[in-house]
């Protein structure tokens, strides 16, 4: 069973000629409302591969219309939402600008996500079949508790170190690494995590190797068009290429990778193949606007044919 403990947001997305810098205003012709939140995105990506009722989402939304529709959307995608709890704060909301190259800038108003608690998770969820998926959009201490409960039950912890917190201490990263089996990061996140624990790698590949060795884990770096790299604790490396595409919107590409990675790993697939399928799915996502809209169903993946 895949358990995603994380954020649910509504994304308000505007296409702009260029992402504005500080003090600047830019006009967009309109905006779209999409479902988002790294946790919910990863749950949907996993469910589109694993199938209905194989993925459970745990987190918090407000007692508002955004919360209603975020829950309904997960259900429509076959994700179990019994562990999505209503909170006093409003449902999380992300304000996203996407430029003409498909790159984005995101501001997240966390709202209810900051009330998410690991105590919402019943003990029977944690067993050796549990694949726990975490990100950095709910309170770190709660995510760490969930990770440690999974460790104690001999389950698998996949931790996507995104977004990198503003206030990140060496102790936080050390604890995270100790509780994680698969650390999933992009190039910048790999370097940030390594620097937080006093390392000074010059390149993401060196950062991945240091993180893997330090944490006794496998570190996977997603590097956009350069594909993905996995480095095991003993330094063994695997690589998978990314299909060549012209991106329309990269929002949610990393989440697609993480969700598909969790689904494939949960099926016991070998890591090399897991990387290849996850890279293909993330690339396909980038062909459509919105974090979840373009996430592929299993049948759309050539690497799974
Ligand atoms: O990774 C993309 C996601 O980040 C968006 O859906 C947004 O909600 C933010 O959480």
Tab-separated table of C-alpha atoms and ligand atoms in Angstrom:
chain	number	residue	atom	x	y	z
A	1	UNK	CA	0.000	0.000	0.000
A	2	UNK	CA	1.227	3.468	-0.882
A	3	UNK	CA	0.596	6.059	1.825
A	4	UNK	CA	1.144	9.700	0.912
A	5	UNK	CA	1.359	12.030	3.916
A	6	UNK	CA	1.463	15.547	2.580
A	7	UNK	CA	-0.131	18.654	1.163
A	8	UNK	CA	-3.317	19.268	-0.781
A	9	UNK	CA	-3.663	22.602	-2.584
A	10	UNK	CA	-5.753	24.342	-5.130
A	11	UNK	CA	-3.464	25.865	-7.779
A	12	UNK	CA	-4.327	29.200	-9.409
A	13	UNK	CA	-2.255	29.308	-12.575
A	14	UNK	CA	-1.516	32.227	-14.907
A	15	UNK	CA	0.467	31.993	-18.155
A	16	UNK	CA	2.745	35.020	-18.410
A	17	UNK	CA	5.206	36.287	-21.025
A	18	UNK	CA	7.914	36.292	-18.336
A	19	UNK	CA	7.897	35.585	-14.588
A	20	UNK	CA	7.993	38.985	-12.840
A	21	UNK	CA	10.930	39.945	-10.613
A	22	UNK	CA	10.572	41.741	-7.248
A	23	UNK	CA	8.530	44.940	-7.491
A	24	UNK	CA	7.242	44.067	-10.986
A	25	UNK	CA	3.694	43.411	-12.208
A	26	UNK	CA	2.906	41.393	-15.288
A	27	UNK	CA	-0.483	40.964	-16.992
A	28	UNK	CA	-1.802	37.517	-17.890
A	29	UNK	CA	-4.852	37.137	-20.140
A	30	UNK	CA	-6.604	34.825	-17.648
A	31	UNK	CA	-5.959	32.101	-15.089
A	32	UNK	CA	-6.961	28.485	-14.537
A	33	UNK	CA	-7.815	26.588	-11.384
A	34	UNK	CA	-6.140	23.204	-11.049
A	35	UNK	CA	-5.709	20.588	-8.340
A	36	UNK	CA	-2.303	20.609	-6.700
A	37	UNK	CA	-0.215	20.260	-3.592
A	38	UNK	CA	2.875	18.081	-3.786
A	39	UNK	CA	1.295	15.364	-1.661
A	40	UNK	CA	-1.958	15.195	-3.625
A	41	UNK	CA	-0.076	15.384	-6.931
A	42	UNK	CA	2.122	12.462	-5.956
A	43	UNK	CA	-0.897	10.463	-4.790
A	44	UNK	CA	-2.665	11.007	-8.133
A	45	UNK	CA	0.464	10.152	-10.139
A	46	UNK	CA	0.852	6.926	-8.142
A	47	UNK	CA	-2.828	5.997	-8.466
A	48	UNK	CA	-2.784	6.436	-12.245
A	49	UNK	CA	-0.132	3.703	-12.333
A	50	UNK	CA	-1.088	1.499	-9.372
A	51	UNK	CA	-4.846	1.599	-10.012
A	52	UNK	CA	-7.805	2.345	-7.738
A	53	UNK	CA	-7.645	1.822	-3.958
A	54	UNK	CA	-3.885	1.176	-3.896
A	55	UNK	CA	-3.015	4.684	-2.713
A	56	UNK	CA	-4.067	6.431	0.511
A	57	UNK	CA	-3.737	10.155	1.085
A	58	UNK	CA	-3.297	11.626	4.555
A	59	UNK	CA	-3.339	15.360	5.172
A	60	UNK	CA	-5.580	18.303	5.976
A	61	UNK	CA	-7.882	20.641	4.081
A	62	UNK	CA	-10.118	23.448	5.301
A	63	UNK	CA	-13.847	23.394	5.818
A	64	UNK	CA	-14.342	25.171	2.518
A	65	UNK	CA	-15.221	24.601	-1.116
A	66	UNK	CA	-11.568	24.204	-2.117
A	67	UNK	CA	-11.310	21.408	0.454
A	68	UNK	CA	-14.455	19.708	-0.852
A	69	UNK	CA	-13.200	19.722	-4.417
A	70	UNK	CA	-9.640	18.656	-3.475
A	71	UNK	CA	-11.050	15.575	-1.716
A	72	UNK	CA	-13.483	14.808	-4.530
A	73	UNK	CA	-10.690	15.062	-7.085
A	74	UNK	CA	-8.601	12.485	-5.230
A	75	UNK	CA	-11.564	10.133	-5.032
A	76	UNK	CA	-12.198	10.545	-8.761
A	77	UNK	CA	-8.588	9.494	-9.287
A	78	UNK	CA	-8.993	6.350	-7.173
A	79	UNK	CA	-7.157	7.657	-4.101
A	80	UNK	CA	-8.538	6.735	-0.670
A	81	UNK	CA	-9.222	9.955	1.264
A	82	UNK	CA	-10.397	8.589	4.634
A	83	UNK	CA	-7.282	10.099	6.234
A	84	UNK	CA	-7.805	13.592	4.849
A	85	UNK	CA	-9.012	15.553	7.863
A	86	UNK	CA	-10.769	18.938	7.996
A	87	UNK	CA	-8.842	21.732	9.723
A	88	UNK	CA	-9.654	25.216	11.019
A	89	UNK	CA	-7.345	26.928	8.531
A	90	UNK	CA	-8.400	27.295	4.874
A	91	UNK	CA	-7.358	24.764	2.245
A	92	UNK	CA	-3.848	25.358	0.922
A	93	UNK	CA	-3.615	27.486	-2.198
A	94	UNK	CA	-0.729	27.882	-4.641
A	95	UNK	CA	-0.266	30.930	-6.867
A	96	UNK	CA	1.623	29.829	-9.951
A	97	UNK	CA	2.998	31.763	-12.907
A	98	UNK	CA	4.169	29.818	-15.953
A	99	UNK	CA	6.346	31.448	-18.614
A	100	UNK	CA	6.573	30.746	-22.336
A	101	UNK	CA	9.301	28.137	-21.829
A	102	UNK	CA	7.092	26.196	-19.420
A	103	UNK	CA	9.115	27.227	-16.365
A	104	UNK	CA	7.202	28.261	-13.249
A	105	UNK	CA	7.367	30.272	-10.039
A	106	UNK	CA	5.152	29.157	-7.155
A	107	UNK	CA	3.986	30.774	-3.915
A	108	UNK	CA	2.170	28.393	-1.570
A	109	UNK	CA	-0.219	29.675	1.099
A	110	UNK	CA	-0.039	26.572	3.293
A	111	UNK	CA	-3.219	27.024	5.361
A	112	UNK	CA	-4.592	23.692	6.569
A	113	UNK	CA	-1.482	21.793	5.428
A	114	UNK	CA	0.381	23.141	8.443
A	115	UNK	CA	-2.104	21.374	10.720
A	116	UNK	CA	-1.334	17.928	9.263
A	117	UNK	CA	-0.376	15.500	12.016
A	118	UNK	CA	1.147	12.021	12.067
A	119	UNK	CA	-1.175	11.134	14.953
A	120	UNK	CA	-3.988	11.042	12.352
A	121	UNK	CA	-2.383	7.866	11.002
A	122	UNK	CA	-3.631	4.645	12.632
A	123	UNK	CA	-1.063	2.048	13.730
A	124	UNK	CA	-2.386	-0.612	11.324
A	125	UNK	CA	-1.208	1.492	8.365
A	126	UNK	CA	2.395	0.739	9.194
A	127	UNK	CA	3.683	-2.651	8.089
A	128	UNK	CA	6.398	-4.101	5.873
A	129	UNK	CA	4.220	-3.483	2.765
A	130	UNK	CA	3.894	0.233	3.480
A	131	UNK	CA	5.513	2.592	1.000
A	132	UNK	CA	5.380	6.005	2.683
A	133	UNK	CA	5.762	9.075	0.467
A	134	UNK	CA	6.731	12.396	2.061
A	135	UNK	CA	7.538	15.913	0.887
A	136	UNK	CA	8.265	19.218	2.667
A	137	UNK	CA	4.878	20.988	2.586
A	138	UNK	CA	3.557	19.768	5.962
A	139	UNK	CA	5.251	20.228	9.361
A	140	UNK	CA	8.646	18.551	9.268
A	141	UNK	CA	8.330	17.053	12.762
A	142	UNK	CA	5.092	15.298	11.757
A	143	UNK	CA	6.550	13.923	8.537
A	144	UNK	CA	9.543	12.659	10.513
A	145	UNK	CA	7.226	10.894	12.982
A	146	UNK	CA	5.458	9.147	10.094
A	147	UNK	CA	8.829	8.156	8.618
A	148	UNK	CA	10.032	6.692	11.904
A	149	UNK	CA	6.825	4.722	12.360
A	150	UNK	CA	7.372	3.288	8.872
A	151	UNK	CA	11.022	2.486	9.712
A	152	UNK	CA	9.895	0.609	12.833
A	153	UNK	CA	7.484	-1.468	10.764
A	154	UNK	CA	10.177	-2.225	8.125
A	155	UNK	CA	8.258	-0.336	5.438
A	156	UNK	CA	9.866	1.850	2.762
A	157	UNK	CA	10.238	5.626	3.162
A	158	UNK	CA	10.477	7.772	0.032
A	159	UNK	CA	11.176	11.397	0.917
A	160	UNK	CA	10.977	14.114	-1.699
A	161	UNK	CA	13.026	17.004	-0.278
A	162	UNK	CA	10.863	19.704	-1.908
A	163	UNK	CA	10.389	22.526	-1.463
A	164	UNK	CA	13.630	23.205	0.402
A	165	UNK	CA	12.542	24.918	3.637
A	166	UNK	CA	13.577	28.512	4.296
A	167	UNK	CA	14.694	27.552	7.788
A	168	UNK	CA	16.642	24.353	7.333
A	169	UNK	CA	19.056	23.134	9.965
A	170	UNK	CA	21.777	20.551	9.755
A	171	UNK	CA	19.935	18.518	12.423
A	172	UNK	CA	16.767	18.416	10.293
A	173	UNK	CA	18.570	17.079	7.256
A	174	UNK	CA	20.521	14.565	9.348
A	175	UNK	CA	17.276	13.245	10.890
A	176	UNK	CA	15.589	13.120	7.506
A	177	UNK	CA	18.438	11.145	5.950
A	178	UNK	CA	18.473	8.677	8.839
A	179	UNK	CA	14.754	7.942	8.402
A	180	UNK	CA	14.743	7.697	4.588
A	181	UNK	CA	15.288	4.796	2.196
A	182	UNK	CA	14.962	6.743	-1.083
A	183	UNK	CA	15.712	10.470	-1.139
A	184	UNK	CA	14.256	12.137	-4.252
A	185	UNK	CA	15.598	15.583	-5.165
A	186	UNK	CA	16.290	17.814	-8.131
A	187	UNK	CA	19.771	19.202	-8.790
A	188	UNK	CA	19.297	22.283	-6.580
A	189	UNK	CA	17.698	20.356	-3.731
A	190	UNK	CA	20.579	17.851	-3.779
A	191	UNK	CA	23.116	20.648	-3.387
A	192	UNK	CA	21.050	22.450	-0.723
A	193	UNK	CA	20.632	19.283	1.360
A	194	UNK	CA	24.327	18.447	1.150
A	195	UNK	CA	25.381	21.988	2.083
A	196	UNK	CA	22.969	21.972	5.034
A	197	UNK	CA	24.972	19.155	6.618
A	198	UNK	CA	28.279	20.896	6.076
A	199	UNK	CA	29.325	19.250	2.802
A	200	UNK	CA	30.529	21.308	-0.150
A	201	UNK	CA	29.943	19.318	-3.350
A	202	UNK	CA	30.493	21.231	-6.571
A	203	UNK	CA	27.965	19.254	-8.617
A	204	UNK	CA	24.664	17.502	-7.944
A	205	UNK	CA	26.159	14.101	-8.726
A	206	UNK	CA	28.730	14.504	-5.974
A	207	UNK	CA	25.989	15.796	-3.651
A	208	UNK	CA	23.867	12.717	-4.357
A	209	UNK	CA	26.792	10.414	-3.584
A	210	UNK	CA	27.531	12.211	-0.296
A	211	UNK	CA	23.869	12.188	0.762
A	212	UNK	CA	23.528	8.502	-0.089
A	213	UNK	CA	26.673	7.575	1.850
A	214	UNK	CA	25.786	9.750	4.848
A	215	UNK	CA	22.210	8.497	5.106
A	216	UNK	CA	22.848	4.884	4.098
A	217	UNK	CA	20.149	5.384	1.469
A	218	UNK	CA	19.624	5.634	-2.271
A	219	UNK	CA	19.549	9.196	-3.588
A	220	UNK	CA	17.691	9.854	-6.836
A	221	UNK	CA	18.273	13.148	-8.629
A	222	UNK	CA	15.869	14.299	-11.324
A	223	UNK	CA	17.685	16.575	-13.722
A	224	UNK	CA	14.980	17.608	-16.199
A	225	UNK	CA	16.082	16.953	-19.794
A	226	UNK	CA	19.188	15.150	-18.501
A	227	UNK	CA	17.022	12.390	-17.010
A	228	UNK	CA	17.524	10.800	-13.604
A	229	UNK	CA	20.462	9.509	-11.628
A	230	UNK	CA	20.341	7.063	-8.715
A	231	UNK	CA	23.292	6.693	-6.362
A	232	UNK	CA	23.279	3.943	-3.744
A	233	UNK	CA	24.989	4.170	-0.365
A	234	UNK	CA	27.961	2.173	-1.713
A	235	UNK	CA	28.341	4.624	-4.615
A	236	UNK	CA	26.769	2.393	-7.301
A	237	UNK	CA	25.151	4.547	-9.990
A	238	UNK	CA	22.210	4.013	-12.343
A	239	UNK	CA	20.981	6.474	-14.961
A	240	UNK	CA	17.843	6.842	-17.062
A	241	UNK	CA	17.431	9.262	-19.966
A	242	UNK	CA	14.521	11.690	-20.281
A	243	UNK	CA	12.482	11.575	-23.491
A	244	UNK	CA	12.992	14.686	-25.639
A	245	UNK	CA	9.973	16.970	-25.408
A	246	UNK	CA	9.048	20.625	-25.727
A	247	UNK	CA	7.549	21.474	-22.314
A	248	UNK	CA	4.344	23.471	-21.995
A	249	UNK	CA	4.255	23.459	-18.185
A	250	UNK	CA	6.756	21.763	-15.882
A	251	UNK	CA	4.549	22.208	-12.772
A	252	UNK	CA	4.113	18.813	-11.139
A	253	UNK	CA	6.767	17.055	-13.245
A	254	UNK	CA	8.791	16.246	-10.131
A	255	UNK	CA	5.637	15.077	-8.358
A	256	UNK	CA	4.789	12.824	-11.275
A	257	UNK	CA	8.252	11.282	-11.041
A	258	UNK	CA	7.861	10.707	-7.300
A	259	UNK	CA	4.363	9.205	-7.509
A	260	UNK	CA	5.236	6.863	-10.365
A	261	UNK	CA	8.497	5.932	-8.622
A	262	UNK	CA	6.518	4.939	-5.504
A	263	UNK	CA	3.968	2.936	-7.495
A	264	UNK	CA	6.635	1.012	-9.417
A	265	UNK	CA	8.793	0.419	-6.358
A	266	UNK	CA	5.691	-0.840	-4.516
A	267	UNK	CA	5.271	-3.434	-7.270
A	268	UNK	CA	8.794	-4.701	-6.630
A	269	UNK	CA	10.122	-3.513	-10.008
A	270	UNK	CA	13.922	-3.216	-10.395
A	271	UNK	CA	15.312	0.275	-9.817
A	272	UNK	CA	16.653	0.735	-13.360
A	273	UNK	CA	13.178	0.173	-14.794
A	274	UNK	CA	11.547	2.277	-12.072
A	275	UNK	CA	13.768	5.195	-13.126
A	276	UNK	CA	12.982	4.766	-16.829
A	277	UNK	CA	9.211	4.639	-16.316
A	278	UNK	CA	9.275	7.595	-13.905
A	279	UNK	CA	11.300	9.703	-16.370
A	280	UNK	CA	8.868	8.943	-19.179
A	281	UNK	CA	5.843	9.808	-17.027
A	282	UNK	CA	7.389	13.097	-15.846
A	283	UNK	CA	8.148	14.125	-19.432
A	284	UNK	CA	4.603	13.318	-20.593
A	285	UNK	CA	3.185	15.460	-17.771
A	286	UNK	CA	5.046	18.506	-19.111
A	287	UNK	CA	3.015	18.459	-22.340
A	288	UNK	CA	-0.117	19.741	-20.535
A	289	UNK	CA	-0.883	22.723	-18.304
A	290	UNK	CA	-1.678	21.994	-14.641
A	291	UNK	CA	0.117	19.794	-12.138
A	292	UNK	CA	-2.150	16.755	-12.422
A	293	UNK	CA	-3.889	17.103	-15.793
A	294	UNK	CA	-1.120	15.567	-17.871
A	295	UNK	CA	-0.091	12.825	-15.461
A	296	UNK	CA	-0.216	9.659	-17.562
A	297	UNK	CA	-2.297	6.576	-16.978
A	298	UNK	CA	-0.342	3.311	-16.961
A	299	UNK	CA	-1.585	2.448	-20.461
A	300	UNK	CA	-0.005	5.628	-21.900
A	301	UNK	CA	3.539	4.665	-20.934
A	302	UNK	CA	5.579	3.102	-23.740
A	303	UNK	CA	8.195	1.924	-21.236
A	304	UNK	CA	5.519	-0.224	-19.545
A	305	UNK	CA	4.186	-1.720	-22.794
B	1	LIG	O1	5.013	20.635	-7.287
B	1	LIG	C1	3.972	21.427	-7.760
B	1	LIG	C2	3.054	21.798	-6.638
B	1	LIG	O2	3.731	22.628	-5.727
B	1	LIG	C3	1.853	22.585	-7.073
B	1	LIG	O3	0.764	21.777	-7.416
B	1	LIG	C4	1.584	23.501	-5.894
B	1	LIG	O4	0.377	23.255	-5.254
B	1	LIG	C5	2.781	23.340	-4.975
B	1	LIG	O5	2.488	22.579	-3.884
